[in-house]
Amino acid sequence: QVQVVESGGGLVQPGGSLRLSCAASGRILSLYDMGWYRQAPGKQRELVATITNGGSTNYADSVKGRFTISRDNAKNTVYLQMNSLKPEDTAVYYCNAQVVGSDYVRRNYWGQGTQVTVSV
């Protein structure tokens, strides 16, 4: 069974920083694209950033220049460094990992989400 777990959320003041972590574990044969998504109250879930296994990244326009996604393939972990945080960044952040597991089928696995609150 594949598990995806996020950590690192919390309360931060505007202009502050947080680093989120997401670790995939279990029977993993191959780990492909990983990404971060977020959902604010009353809003649709949106893509924040993605990273391929080779390290190619993509960001939502709203976070470009402020957020950095990275990964450590040896640890099956993806990170999201968030700088210059704004109140508009407040949301539950979810990790997604594309995984080939024990059934040899490529699937998307989601973490449970971690709350990020940016407030004075």
PDB file of C-alpha atoms in Angstrom:
ATOM      1  CA  GLN A   1       0.000   0.000   0.000  1.00  0.00           C
ATOM      2  CA  VAL A   2       1.337   3.425  -0.978  1.00  0.00           C
ATOM      3  CA  GLN A   3       1.065   6.255   1.516  1.00  0.00           C
ATOM      4  CA  VAL A   4       1.620   9.954   0.883  1.00  0.00           C
ATOM      5  CA  VAL A   5       2.014  12.204   3.912  1.00  0.00           C
ATOM      6  CA  GLU A   6       2.469  15.980   4.043  1.00  0.00           C
ATOM      7  CA  SER A   7       3.971  17.989   6.851  1.00  0.00           C
ATOM      8  CA  GLY A   8       5.239  21.483   7.570  1.00  0.00           C
ATOM      9  CA  GLY A   9       2.095  23.564   7.480  1.00  0.00           C
ATOM     10  CA  GLY A  10       1.268  26.139  10.071  1.00  0.00           C
ATOM     11  CA  LEU A  11       0.556  29.770  10.840  1.00  0.00           C
ATOM     12  CA  VAL A  12       2.877  32.407   9.441  1.00  0.00           C
ATOM     13  CA  GLN A  13       2.804  36.177   9.079  1.00  0.00           C
ATOM     14  CA  PRO A  14       2.617  37.843   5.683  1.00  0.00           C
ATOM     15  CA  GLY A  15       6.073  37.975   4.163  1.00  0.00           C
ATOM     16  CA  GLY A  16       7.169  34.914   6.074  1.00  0.00           C
ATOM     17  CA  SER A  17       8.270  31.510   4.875  1.00  0.00           C
ATOM     18  CA  LEU A  18       7.332  27.879   5.282  1.00  0.00           C
ATOM     19  CA  ARG A  19       8.660  24.666   3.844  1.00  0.00           C
ATOM     20  CA  LEU A  20       6.283  21.818   3.189  1.00  0.00           C
ATOM     21  CA  SER A  21       7.399  18.220   2.861  1.00  0.00           C
ATOM     22  CA  CYS A  22       5.667  15.251   1.300  1.00  0.00           C
ATOM     23  CA  ALA A  23       6.964  11.712   1.606  1.00  0.00           C
ATOM     24  CA  ALA A  24       5.720   8.725  -0.337  1.00  0.00           C
ATOM     25  CA  SER A  25       6.205   5.313   1.208  1.00  0.00           C
ATOM     26  CA  GLY A  26       5.201   1.709   0.739  1.00  0.00           C
ATOM     27  CA  ARG A  27       5.614  -0.617  -2.184  1.00  0.00           C
ATOM     28  CA  ILE A  28       6.827   1.830  -4.829  1.00  0.00           C
ATOM     29  CA  LEU A  29       8.192   0.453  -8.059  1.00  0.00           C
ATOM     30  CA  SER A  30       8.428   3.792  -9.850  1.00  0.00           C
ATOM     31  CA  LEU A  31       7.784   7.367  -8.793  1.00  0.00           C
ATOM     32  CA  TYR A  32       6.988   9.881 -11.509  1.00  0.00           C
ATOM     33  CA  ASP A  33       5.628  13.412 -11.383  1.00  0.00           C
ATOM     34  CA  MET A  34       4.940  14.935  -7.999  1.00  0.00           C
ATOM     35  CA  GLY A  35       3.111  18.120  -7.257  1.00  0.00           C
ATOM     36  CA  TRP A  36       1.492  20.453  -4.803  1.00  0.00           C
ATOM     37  CA  TYR A  37      -2.098  21.619  -4.995  1.00  0.00           C
ATOM     38  CA  ARG A  38      -4.065  23.865  -2.707  1.00  0.00           C
ATOM     39  CA  GLN A  39      -7.653  24.598  -1.873  1.00  0.00           C
ATOM     40  CA  ALA A  40      -8.731  27.777  -0.140  1.00  0.00           C
ATOM     41  CA  PRO A  41     -12.095  28.121   1.597  1.00  0.00           C
ATOM     42  CA  GLY A  42     -14.821  28.492  -1.000  1.00  0.00           C
ATOM     43  CA  LYS A  43     -12.366  28.004  -3.843  1.00  0.00           C
ATOM     44  CA  GLN A  44     -11.624  25.253  -6.317  1.00  0.00           C
ATOM     45  CA  ARG A  45      -8.522  23.170  -5.811  1.00  0.00           C
ATOM     46  CA  GLU A  46      -5.707  24.520  -7.939  1.00  0.00           C
ATOM     47  CA  LEU A  47      -2.285  23.435  -9.034  1.00  0.00           C
ATOM     48  CA  VAL A  48       0.582  25.171  -7.265  1.00  0.00           C
ATOM     49  CA  ALA A  49       3.681  23.482  -8.634  1.00  0.00           C
ATOM     50  CA  THR A  50       4.806  20.234 -10.203  1.00  0.00           C
ATOM     51  CA  ILE A  51       8.131  18.528 -10.695  1.00  0.00           C
ATOM     52  CA  THR A  52       9.042  15.611 -12.905  1.00  0.00           C
ATOM     53  CA  ASN A  53      11.312  12.783 -11.934  1.00  0.00           C
ATOM     54  CA  GLY A  54      14.039  14.500 -13.920  1.00  0.00           C
ATOM     55  CA  GLY A  55      13.589  17.779 -12.084  1.00  0.00           C
ATOM     56  CA  SER A  56      11.621  19.826 -14.597  1.00  0.00           C
ATOM     57  CA  THR A  57       9.322  22.244 -12.768  1.00  0.00           C
ATOM     58  CA  ASN A  58       6.122  24.111 -13.454  1.00  0.00           C
ATOM     59  CA  TYR A  59       4.468  26.796 -11.326  1.00  0.00           C
ATOM     60  CA  ALA A  60       1.194  28.583 -11.141  1.00  0.00           C
ATOM     61  CA  ASP A  61       1.592  32.214 -12.142  1.00  0.00           C
ATOM     62  CA  SER A  62       0.469  33.332  -8.708  1.00  0.00           C
ATOM     63  CA  VAL A  63       3.448  31.710  -6.990  1.00  0.00           C
ATOM     64  CA  LYS A  64       6.230  32.162  -9.524  1.00  0.00           C
ATOM     65  CA  GLY A  65       9.269  33.759  -7.982  1.00  0.00           C
ATOM     66  CA  ARG A  66       8.060  33.029  -4.468  1.00  0.00           C
ATOM     67  CA  PHE A  67       7.698  29.248  -4.266  1.00  0.00           C
ATOM     68  CA  THR A  68      10.240  26.588  -5.155  1.00  0.00           C
ATOM     69  CA  ILE A  69       9.459  22.922  -5.619  1.00  0.00           C
ATOM     70  CA  SER A  70      12.177  20.310  -5.282  1.00  0.00           C
ATOM     71  CA  ARG A  71      12.519  16.601  -4.690  1.00  0.00           C
ATOM     72  CA  ASP A  72      14.819  14.044  -3.175  1.00  0.00           C
ATOM     73  CA  ASN A  73      14.341  10.860  -5.140  1.00  0.00           C
ATOM     74  CA  ALA A  74      16.373   8.800  -2.684  1.00  0.00           C
ATOM     75  CA  LYS A  75      13.831   9.691  -0.001  1.00  0.00           C
ATOM     76  CA  ASN A  76      10.755   9.673  -2.248  1.00  0.00           C
ATOM     77  CA  THR A  77      10.094  13.152  -0.959  1.00  0.00           C
ATOM     78  CA  VAL A  78       8.987  16.409  -2.545  1.00  0.00           C
ATOM     79  CA  TYR A  79       9.312  19.829  -0.939  1.00  0.00           C
ATOM     80  CA  LEU A  80       7.689  23.188  -1.400  1.00  0.00           C
ATOM     81  CA  GLN A  81       9.646  26.177  -0.165  1.00  0.00           C
ATOM     82  CA  MET A  82       7.251  29.082   0.208  1.00  0.00           C
ATOM     83  CA  ASN A  83       8.672  32.573   0.608  1.00  0.00           C
ATOM     84  CA  SER A  84       7.081  36.010   0.699  1.00  0.00           C
ATOM     85  CA  LEU A  85       3.818  34.467   1.758  1.00  0.00           C
ATOM     86  CA  LYS A  86       0.608  36.392   1.268  1.00  0.00           C
ATOM     87  CA  PRO A  87      -2.795  36.033   2.910  1.00  0.00           C
ATOM     88  CA  GLU A  88      -4.048  34.784  -0.458  1.00  0.00           C
ATOM     89  CA  ASP A  89      -1.797  31.747  -0.034  1.00  0.00           C
ATOM     90  CA  THR A  90      -3.913  30.543   2.867  1.00  0.00           C
ATOM     91  CA  ALA A  91      -5.235  27.107   1.956  1.00  0.00           C
ATOM     92  CA  VAL A  92      -4.997  23.424   2.603  1.00  0.00           C
ATOM     93  CA  TYR A  93      -2.025  22.183   0.621  1.00  0.00           C
ATOM     94  CA  TYR A  94      -2.163  18.697  -0.848  1.00  0.00           C
ATOM     95  CA  CYS A  95       0.625  16.578  -2.229  1.00  0.00           C
ATOM     96  CA  ASN A  96       0.110  14.388  -5.266  1.00  0.00           C
ATOM     97  CA  ALA A  97       2.420  11.653  -6.450  1.00  0.00           C
ATOM     98  CA  GLN A  98       2.214   9.560  -9.588  1.00  0.00           C
ATOM     99  CA  VAL A  99       3.255   6.080  -8.558  1.00  0.00           C
ATOM    100  CA  VAL A 100       3.560   2.632 -10.022  1.00  0.00           C
ATOM    101  CA  GLY A 101       2.979   0.362  -7.064  1.00  0.00           C
ATOM    102  CA  SER A 102       2.632  -3.328  -6.453  1.00  0.00           C
ATOM    103  CA  ASP A 103      -0.212  -3.671  -8.952  1.00  0.00           C
ATOM    104  CA  TYR A 104       2.029  -2.310 -11.728  1.00  0.00           C
ATOM    105  CA  VAL A 105      -0.535   0.374 -12.525  1.00  0.00           C
ATOM    106  CA  ARG A 106       0.285   4.065 -12.625  1.00  0.00           C
ATOM    107  CA  ARG A 107      -1.933   5.895 -10.172  1.00  0.00           C
ATOM    108  CA  ASN A 108      -2.244   9.259  -8.485  1.00  0.00           C
ATOM    109  CA  TYR A 109      -1.877   9.219  -4.730  1.00  0.00           C
ATOM    110  CA  TRP A 110      -2.934  12.117  -2.561  1.00  0.00           C
ATOM    111  CA  GLY A 111      -1.819  13.151   0.867  1.00  0.00           C
ATOM    112  CA  GLN A 112      -4.174  14.150   3.642  1.00  0.00           C
ATOM    113  CA  GLY A 113      -3.409  17.844   3.305  1.00  0.00           C
ATOM    114  CA  THR A 114      -1.656  20.333   5.542  1.00  0.00           C
ATOM    115  CA  GLN A 115      -3.065  23.699   6.542  1.00  0.00           C
ATOM    116  CA  VAL A 116      -1.154  26.858   5.695  1.00  0.00           C
ATOM    117  CA  THR A 117      -2.497  30.048   7.213  1.00  0.00           C
ATOM    118  CA  VAL A 118      -0.966  33.428   6.398  1.00  0.00           C
ATOM    119  CA  SER A 119      -2.305  36.068   8.718  1.00  0.00           C
ATOM    120  CA  VAL A 120      -1.266  39.108  10.710  1.00  0.00           C
TER     121      VAL A 120
END
